[in-house]
């Protein structure tokens, strides 16, 4: 089994930055790519801040921080991922955009043993693999936010993914990155989001119906069920647009009402109230 030494990341947003950071901290060569080099450099700046926080907390030595940062290159053109042994797509949760990216990656990453992976939260892997000429090398590799802190990675093979690809990426996530891995069937939402998202949507419906305030709904689950974070703050952390997109994908797959994004969530997304990343969601994150 060929060792993966160079990882390409497509998307320098919150998830892409986190995946790039854990790969670099594991001693891998990383190329962080976005639509422009400036966007990729902004992602690198976010990684640098995260690494510095880890050093100040004592979880990373100054030498290890410097080594990880030196291992990350930035790119504004997907062609610069040609030499990667593994490319992880971490773009926005939009099936059309992701499919187009996989079509491009299939042209660029020509090494026959290279793996193309998606960090999608909900889109079936088979649909993305169908955009390539080697669906056996396409797999889901779903990390959780914040990636440096959350130990889980879902590994999702499609019906076409080879066993060799599945075993290779599971070993990569587990043995190289030190993550806990679980295997999920190629169904929208996989394991975690199939359970989590209906819970988050139920909290939004409860708020929309006036049953309780956002603060009381979250306190009910933290103080009453020992959850580390309430559902509405968690939705804000994930991003309300992402929660809505996952809900849409789940509803399209299963046609069950519990997966349908409620009107309140739709209106908030349409209004640009996306949670932490926009400064306002169910709670405010703007500086006073």
mmCIF file of C-alpha atoms in Angstrom:
data_model
loop_
_atom_site.group_PDB
_atom_site.id
_atom_site.type_symbol
_atom_site.label_atom_id
_atom_site.label_comp_id
_atom_site.label_asym_id
_atom_site.label_seq_id
_atom_site.Cartn_x
_atom_site.Cartn_y
_atom_site.Cartn_z
ATOM 1 C CA UNK A 1 0.000 0.000 0.000
ATOM 2 C CA UNK A 2 1.601 3.271 -1.163
ATOM 3 C CA UNK A 3 2.039 5.765 1.677
ATOM 4 C CA UNK A 4 0.256 9.098 1.294
ATOM 5 C CA UNK A 5 2.776 11.886 1.746
ATOM 6 C CA UNK A 6 1.236 14.809 -0.150
ATOM 7 C CA UNK A 7 -2.354 15.881 0.513
ATOM 8 C CA UNK A 8 -4.248 18.436 -1.537
ATOM 9 C CA UNK A 9 -7.159 20.290 0.038
ATOM 10 C CA UNK A 10 -9.755 22.001 -2.162
ATOM 11 C CA UNK A 11 -11.420 24.787 -0.198
ATOM 12 C CA UNK A 12 -9.711 27.049 2.344
ATOM 13 C CA UNK A 13 -12.786 27.690 4.474
ATOM 14 C CA UNK A 14 -13.300 26.526 8.026
ATOM 15 C CA UNK A 15 -13.292 22.802 7.244
ATOM 16 C CA UNK A 16 -10.544 22.945 4.635
ATOM 17 C CA UNK A 17 -8.294 24.891 6.995
ATOM 18 C CA UNK A 18 -8.889 22.384 9.768
ATOM 19 C CA UNK A 19 -8.142 19.377 7.560
ATOM 20 C CA UNK A 20 -5.008 21.062 6.218
ATOM 21 C CA UNK A 21 -3.857 21.775 9.782
ATOM 22 C CA UNK A 22 -4.217 18.202 11.041
ATOM 23 C CA UNK A 23 -2.461 16.875 7.935
ATOM 24 C CA UNK A 24 0.432 19.309 8.386
ATOM 25 C CA UNK A 25 0.687 18.502 12.092
ATOM 26 C CA UNK A 26 1.020 14.845 11.092
ATOM 27 C CA UNK A 27 4.106 15.725 9.078
ATOM 28 C CA UNK A 28 2.525 15.590 5.627
ATOM 29 C CA UNK A 29 3.116 17.955 2.724
ATOM 30 C CA UNK A 30 -0.087 19.934 2.157
ATOM 31 C CA UNK A 31 -1.287 22.107 -0.714
ATOM 32 C CA UNK A 32 -4.259 24.280 0.259
ATOM 33 C CA UNK A 33 -6.172 25.391 -2.819
ATOM 34 C CA UNK A 34 -9.055 27.806 -3.316
ATOM 35 C CA UNK A 35 -10.546 29.773 -6.195
ATOM 36 C CA UNK A 36 -7.843 32.427 -5.815
ATOM 37 C CA UNK A 37 -4.441 32.431 -4.180
ATOM 38 C CA UNK A 38 -5.577 35.286 -1.915
ATOM 39 C CA UNK A 39 -8.395 33.121 -0.552
ATOM 40 C CA UNK A 40 -5.945 30.286 0.004
ATOM 41 C CA UNK A 41 -3.548 32.640 1.813
ATOM 42 C CA UNK A 42 -6.393 33.811 4.045
ATOM 43 C CA UNK A 43 -6.974 30.168 4.899
ATOM 44 C CA UNK A 44 -3.284 29.736 5.698
ATOM 45 C CA UNK A 45 -3.448 32.766 8.006
ATOM 46 C CA UNK A 46 -6.295 31.077 9.867
ATOM 47 C CA UNK A 47 -4.198 27.927 10.239
ATOM 48 C CA UNK A 48 -1.293 29.980 11.572
ATOM 49 C CA UNK A 49 -3.580 31.503 14.224
ATOM 50 C CA UNK A 50 -4.873 28.059 15.204
ATOM 51 C CA UNK A 51 -1.365 26.640 15.507
ATOM 52 C CA UNK A 52 -0.291 29.580 17.646
ATOM 53 C CA UNK A 53 -3.245 29.022 19.990
ATOM 54 C CA UNK A 54 -2.250 25.370 20.294
ATOM 55 C CA UNK A 55 1.300 26.379 21.167
ATOM 56 C CA UNK A 56 0.086 28.822 23.836
ATOM 57 C CA UNK A 57 -2.065 26.062 25.351
ATOM 58 C CA UNK A 58 0.973 23.809 25.514
ATOM 59 C CA UNK A 59 -0.398 21.182 23.114
ATOM 60 C CA UNK A 60 2.154 22.004 20.421
ATOM 61 C CA UNK A 61 5.845 22.875 20.704
ATOM 62 C CA UNK A 62 7.235 25.952 18.914
ATOM 63 C CA UNK A 63 9.306 23.670 16.687
ATOM 64 C CA UNK A 64 6.320 21.530 15.755
ATOM 65 C CA UNK A 65 4.245 24.643 15.036
ATOM 66 C CA UNK A 66 6.929 25.996 12.715
ATOM 67 C CA UNK A 67 7.334 22.628 10.998
ATOM 68 C CA UNK A 68 3.590 22.253 10.398
ATOM 69 C CA UNK A 69 3.279 25.757 8.979
ATOM 70 C CA UNK A 70 6.285 25.226 6.702
ATOM 71 C CA UNK A 71 4.641 22.106 5.293
ATOM 72 C CA UNK A 72 1.670 23.988 3.832
ATOM 73 C CA UNK A 73 1.754 25.588 0.383
ATOM 74 C CA UNK A 74 -1.108 27.614 -1.094
ATOM 75 C CA UNK A 75 -2.562 27.560 -4.584
ATOM 76 C CA UNK A 76 -5.190 29.410 -6.555
ATOM 77 C CA UNK A 77 -5.317 26.871 -9.369
ATOM 78 C CA UNK A 78 -6.499 23.284 -9.021
ATOM 79 C CA UNK A 79 -3.799 22.149 -11.464
ATOM 80 C CA UNK A 80 -1.264 22.563 -8.651
ATOM 81 C CA UNK A 81 -2.727 19.496 -6.951
ATOM 82 C CA UNK A 82 -1.512 17.195 -9.720
ATOM 83 C CA UNK A 83 1.158 15.539 -7.574
ATOM 84 C CA UNK A 84 -0.985 14.808 -4.522
ATOM 85 C CA UNK A 85 -1.541 11.214 -3.412
ATOM 86 C CA UNK A 86 -4.826 12.210 -1.772
ATOM 87 C CA UNK A 87 -7.049 15.170 -2.608
ATOM 88 C CA UNK A 88 -9.796 16.073 -0.139
ATOM 89 C CA UNK A 89 -12.581 18.286 -1.463
ATOM 90 C CA UNK A 90 -13.873 20.613 1.265
ATOM 91 C CA UNK A 91 -15.900 23.085 -0.791
ATOM 92 C CA UNK A 92 -19.356 24.440 0.031
ATOM 93 C CA UNK A 93 -22.144 21.876 0.472
ATOM 94 C CA UNK A 94 -23.455 22.245 -3.070
ATOM 95 C CA UNK A 95 -23.812 19.114 -5.171
ATOM 96 C CA UNK A 96 -23.444 20.834 -8.535
ATOM 97 C CA UNK A 97 -20.281 22.661 -7.451
ATOM 98 C CA UNK A 98 -18.763 19.530 -5.915
ATOM 99 C CA UNK A 99 -19.542 17.471 -9.022
ATOM 100 C CA UNK A 100 -17.816 20.057 -11.201
ATOM 101 C CA UNK A 101 -14.765 19.938 -8.911
ATOM 102 C CA UNK A 102 -14.527 16.169 -9.143
ATOM 103 C CA UNK A 103 -14.729 16.393 -12.907
ATOM 104 C CA UNK A 104 -11.786 18.818 -12.850
ATOM 105 C CA UNK A 105 -9.812 16.749 -10.342
ATOM 106 C CA UNK A 106 -10.223 13.683 -12.519
ATOM 107 C CA UNK A 107 -8.420 15.558 -15.294
ATOM 108 C CA UNK A 108 -5.692 17.010 -13.068
ATOM 109 C CA UNK A 109 -4.775 14.199 -10.646
ATOM 110 C CA UNK A 110 -3.590 11.508 -13.038
ATOM 111 C CA UNK A 111 -1.612 9.226 -10.699
ATOM 112 C CA UNK A 112 -3.508 5.903 -10.915
ATOM 113 C CA UNK A 113 -3.092 5.240 -7.182
ATOM 114 C CA UNK A 114 -4.171 8.738 -6.074
ATOM 115 C CA UNK A 115 -7.407 8.958 -4.095
ATOM 116 C CA UNK A 116 -10.110 11.602 -4.514
ATOM 117 C CA UNK A 117 -12.116 12.173 -1.329
ATOM 118 C CA UNK A 118 -14.991 14.428 -0.339
ATOM 119 C CA UNK A 119 -15.649 15.980 3.046
ATOM 120 C CA UNK A 120 -19.341 16.294 2.157
ATOM 121 C CA UNK A 121 -21.736 16.222 5.095
ATOM 122 C CA UNK A 122 -24.597 14.628 3.225
ATOM 123 C CA UNK A 123 -24.212 14.202 -0.553
ATOM 124 C CA UNK A 124 -24.019 10.549 -1.667
ATOM 125 C CA UNK A 125 -20.494 9.713 -2.782
ATOM 126 C CA UNK A 126 -21.685 7.745 -5.823
ATOM 127 C CA UNK A 127 -22.996 10.967 -7.391
ATOM 128 C CA UNK A 128 -19.580 12.620 -7.080
ATOM 129 C CA UNK A 129 -17.744 9.509 -8.246
ATOM 130 C CA UNK A 130 -19.900 9.415 -11.374
ATOM 131 C CA UNK A 131 -18.205 12.628 -12.535
ATOM 132 C CA UNK A 132 -14.867 10.787 -12.761
ATOM 133 C CA UNK A 133 -13.447 7.979 -14.876
ATOM 134 C CA UNK A 134 -12.218 6.100 -11.792
ATOM 135 C CA UNK A 135 -15.056 5.820 -9.285
ATOM 136 C CA UNK A 136 -13.147 3.038 -7.528
ATOM 137 C CA UNK A 137 -10.714 5.687 -6.230
ATOM 138 C CA UNK A 138 -13.413 8.068 -4.917
ATOM 139 C CA UNK A 139 -14.503 7.928 -1.278
ATOM 140 C CA UNK A 140 -16.102 10.037 1.431
ATOM 141 C CA UNK A 141 -13.835 11.278 4.215
ATOM 142 C CA UNK A 142 -16.037 13.329 6.514
ATOM 143 C CA UNK A 143 -14.289 15.325 9.254
ATOM 144 C CA UNK A 144 -16.043 17.237 12.019
ATOM 145 C CA UNK A 145 -15.707 20.843 13.136
ATOM 146 C CA UNK A 146 -13.374 21.957 14.662
ATOM 147 C CA UNK A 147 -11.180 19.410 12.895
ATOM 148 C CA UNK A 148 -8.080 19.722 15.160
ATOM 149 C CA UNK A 149 -10.213 18.961 18.236
ATOM 150 C CA UNK A 150 -12.911 16.554 17.050
ATOM 151 C CA UNK A 151 -11.607 12.966 16.977
ATOM 152 C CA UNK A 152 -14.081 11.441 14.505
ATOM 153 C CA UNK A 153 -13.850 10.834 10.767
ATOM 154 C CA UNK A 154 -16.573 9.027 8.826
ATOM 155 C CA UNK A 155 -15.274 6.875 5.957
ATOM 156 C CA UNK A 156 -17.918 6.414 3.252
ATOM 157 C CA UNK A 157 -17.250 4.083 0.317
ATOM 158 C CA UNK A 158 -19.697 4.132 -2.572
ATOM 159 C CA UNK A 159 -20.843 0.969 -4.342
ATOM 160 C CA UNK A 160 -17.916 1.513 -6.740
ATOM 161 C CA UNK A 161 -15.176 2.330 -4.203
ATOM 162 C CA UNK A 162 -12.540 -0.399 -4.164
ATOM 163 C CA UNK A 163 -11.721 -2.181 -0.922
ATOM 164 C CA UNK A 164 -8.120 -1.050 -1.349
ATOM 165 C CA UNK A 165 -9.213 2.607 -1.431
ATOM 166 C CA UNK A 166 -11.460 2.147 1.605
ATOM 167 C CA UNK A 167 -8.707 0.469 3.642
ATOM 168 C CA UNK A 168 -6.111 2.993 2.518
ATOM 169 C CA UNK A 169 -8.058 6.090 3.590
ATOM 170 C CA UNK A 170 -9.234 4.481 6.827
ATOM 171 C CA UNK A 171 -5.620 3.698 7.721
ATOM 172 C CA UNK A 172 -4.637 7.239 6.718
ATOM 173 C CA UNK A 173 -7.266 8.866 8.949
ATOM 174 C CA UNK A 174 -6.669 6.488 11.845
ATOM 175 C CA UNK A 175 -2.972 5.757 11.847
ATOM 176 C CA UNK A 176 -1.505 8.876 10.239
ATOM 177 C CA UNK A 177 -3.906 11.554 11.531
ATOM 178 C CA UNK A 178 -4.752 9.758 14.782
ATOM 179 C CA UNK A 179 -8.511 10.038 14.281
ATOM 180 C CA UNK A 180 -11.235 7.635 15.355
ATOM 181 C CA UNK A 181 -12.893 6.261 12.232
ATOM 182 C CA UNK A 182 -16.302 4.746 11.597
ATOM 183 C CA UNK A 183 -17.551 3.199 8.374
ATOM 184 C CA UNK A 184 -20.841 4.420 6.919
ATOM 185 C CA UNK A 185 -22.975 3.272 4.007
ATOM 186 C CA UNK A 186 -23.320 5.672 1.097
ATOM 187 C CA UNK A 187 -26.637 7.205 2.149
ATOM 188 C CA UNK A 188 -27.350 10.937 2.493
ATOM 189 C CA UNK A 189 -26.274 12.101 5.943
ATOM 190 C CA UNK A 190 -24.215 8.965 6.629
ATOM 191 C CA UNK A 191 -24.262 8.126 10.379
ATOM 192 C CA UNK A 192 -23.794 11.311 12.375
ATOM 193 C CA UNK A 193 -25.840 13.807 10.381
ATOM 194 C CA UNK A 194 -28.690 11.351 9.890
ATOM 195 C CA UNK A 195 -29.045 11.431 13.679
ATOM 196 C CA UNK A 196 -27.918 14.979 14.434
ATOM 197 C CA UNK A 197 -29.670 17.108 11.823
ATOM 198 C CA UNK A 198 -33.262 16.051 12.653
ATOM 199 C CA UNK A 199 -32.486 17.002 16.261
ATOM 200 C CA UNK A 200 -31.216 20.442 15.207
ATOM 201 C CA UNK A 201 -34.210 20.993 12.930
ATOM 202 C CA UNK A 202 -36.574 19.988 15.746
ATOM 203 C CA UNK A 203 -35.027 22.702 17.924
ATOM 204 C CA UNK A 204 -35.552 25.275 15.142
ATOM 205 C CA UNK A 205 -39.201 24.187 14.802
ATOM 206 C CA UNK A 206 -39.643 24.502 18.554
ATOM 207 C CA UNK A 207 -38.257 28.038 18.471
ATOM 208 C CA UNK A 208 -40.408 28.927 15.462
ATOM 209 C CA UNK A 209 -43.554 27.668 17.183
ATOM 210 C CA UNK A 210 -42.882 29.833 20.243
ATOM 211 C CA UNK A 211 -42.631 26.890 22.637
ATOM 212 C CA UNK A 212 -39.516 28.353 24.277
ATOM 213 C CA UNK A 213 -36.773 30.912 23.725
ATOM 214 C CA UNK A 214 -33.472 30.011 22.074
ATOM 215 C CA UNK A 215 -31.721 30.359 25.427
ATOM 216 C CA UNK A 216 -34.176 28.064 27.196
ATOM 217 C CA UNK A 217 -34.113 25.432 24.443
ATOM 218 C CA UNK A 218 -30.340 25.250 24.643
ATOM 219 C CA UNK A 219 -30.284 25.304 28.440
ATOM 220 C CA UNK A 220 -32.801 22.472 28.449
ATOM 221 C CA UNK A 221 -30.406 20.262 26.525
ATOM 222 C CA UNK A 222 -27.183 21.296 28.274
ATOM 223 C CA UNK A 223 -28.525 21.292 31.839
ATOM 224 C CA UNK A 224 -31.156 18.602 31.337
ATOM 225 C CA UNK A 225 -29.374 16.145 29.038
ATOM 226 C CA UNK A 226 -25.697 16.982 29.718
ATOM 227 C CA UNK A 227 -25.058 17.970 26.100
ATOM 228 C CA UNK A 228 -21.885 20.085 25.845
ATOM 229 C CA UNK A 229 -23.669 22.599 23.597
ATOM 230 C CA UNK A 230 -27.323 23.334 22.921
ATOM 231 C CA UNK A 231 -28.796 22.552 19.477
ATOM 232 C CA UNK A 232 -29.228 26.158 18.366
ATOM 233 C CA UNK A 233 -25.686 27.195 19.283
ATOM 234 C CA UNK A 234 -24.454 24.037 17.583
ATOM 235 C CA UNK A 235 -26.418 24.933 14.451
ATOM 236 C CA UNK A 236 -24.824 28.403 14.572
ATOM 237 C CA UNK A 237 -21.383 26.797 14.859
ATOM 238 C CA UNK A 238 -21.964 24.454 11.916
ATOM 239 C CA UNK A 239 -23.466 27.274 9.827
ATOM 240 C CA UNK A 240 -27.187 27.612 9.222
ATOM 241 C CA UNK A 241 -26.705 27.407 5.461
ATOM 242 C CA UNK A 242 -24.871 24.109 5.922
ATOM 243 C CA UNK A 243 -27.551 22.750 8.255
ATOM 244 C CA UNK A 244 -30.224 23.704 5.721
ATOM 245 C CA UNK A 245 -28.268 22.113 2.852
ATOM 246 C CA UNK A 246 -27.843 18.866 4.780
ATOM 247 C CA UNK A 247 -31.546 18.890 5.633
ATOM 248 C CA UNK A 248 -32.411 19.350 1.960
ATOM 249 C CA UNK A 249 -30.164 16.446 0.943
ATOM 250 C CA UNK A 250 -31.654 14.205 3.622
ATOM 251 C CA UNK A 251 -35.205 15.139 2.633
ATOM 252 C CA UNK A 252 -34.448 14.481 -1.036
ATOM 253 C CA UNK A 253 -33.103 11.028 -0.133
ATOM 254 C CA UNK A 254 -35.737 9.885 2.360
ATOM 255 C CA UNK A 255 -38.785 12.167 1.837
ATOM 256 C CA UNK A 256 -39.481 12.204 5.570
ATOM 257 C CA UNK A 257 -40.806 15.499 7.054
ATOM 258 C CA UNK A 258 -38.372 15.469 9.987
ATOM 259 C CA UNK A 259 -35.526 16.144 7.511
ATOM 260 C CA UNK A 260 -37.134 19.167 5.811
ATOM 261 C CA UNK A 261 -35.614 22.534 6.827
ATOM 262 C CA UNK A 262 -38.351 24.550 8.605
ATOM 263 C CA UNK A 263 -39.444 27.993 7.360
ATOM 264 C CA UNK A 264 -37.569 29.865 10.111
ATOM 265 C CA UNK A 265 -34.270 28.285 9.064
ATOM 266 C CA UNK A 266 -34.912 29.048 5.397
ATOM 267 C CA UNK A 267 -35.700 32.711 6.128
ATOM 268 C CA UNK A 268 -32.550 33.098 8.234
ATOM 269 C CA UNK A 269 -30.367 31.677 5.472
ATOM 270 C CA UNK A 270 -32.045 33.888 2.885
ATOM 271 C CA UNK A 271 -31.397 36.875 5.169
ATOM 272 C CA UNK A 272 -27.686 36.080 5.541
ATOM 273 C CA UNK A 273 -28.023 35.141 9.219
ATOM 274 C CA UNK A 274 -25.760 32.119 9.026
ATOM 275 C CA UNK A 275 -24.499 31.777 12.598
ATOM 276 C CA UNK A 276 -20.980 32.357 13.871
ATOM 277 C CA UNK A 277 -19.440 32.953 10.459
ATOM 278 C CA UNK A 278 -21.800 35.873 9.750
ATOM 279 C CA UNK A 279 -21.819 37.187 13.322
ATOM 280 C CA UNK A 280 -25.527 36.484 13.836
ATOM 281 C CA UNK A 281 -27.658 33.369 13.900
ATOM 282 C CA UNK A 282 -29.929 32.207 16.682
ATOM 283 C CA UNK A 283 -27.460 34.052 18.919
ATOM 284 C CA UNK A 284 -25.261 37.099 18.328
ATOM 285 C CA UNK A 285 -21.499 36.721 17.911
ATOM 286 C CA UNK A 286 -20.740 40.354 17.134
ATOM 287 C CA UNK A 287 -18.394 42.233 19.424
ATOM 288 C CA UNK A 288 -20.203 44.668 21.672
#
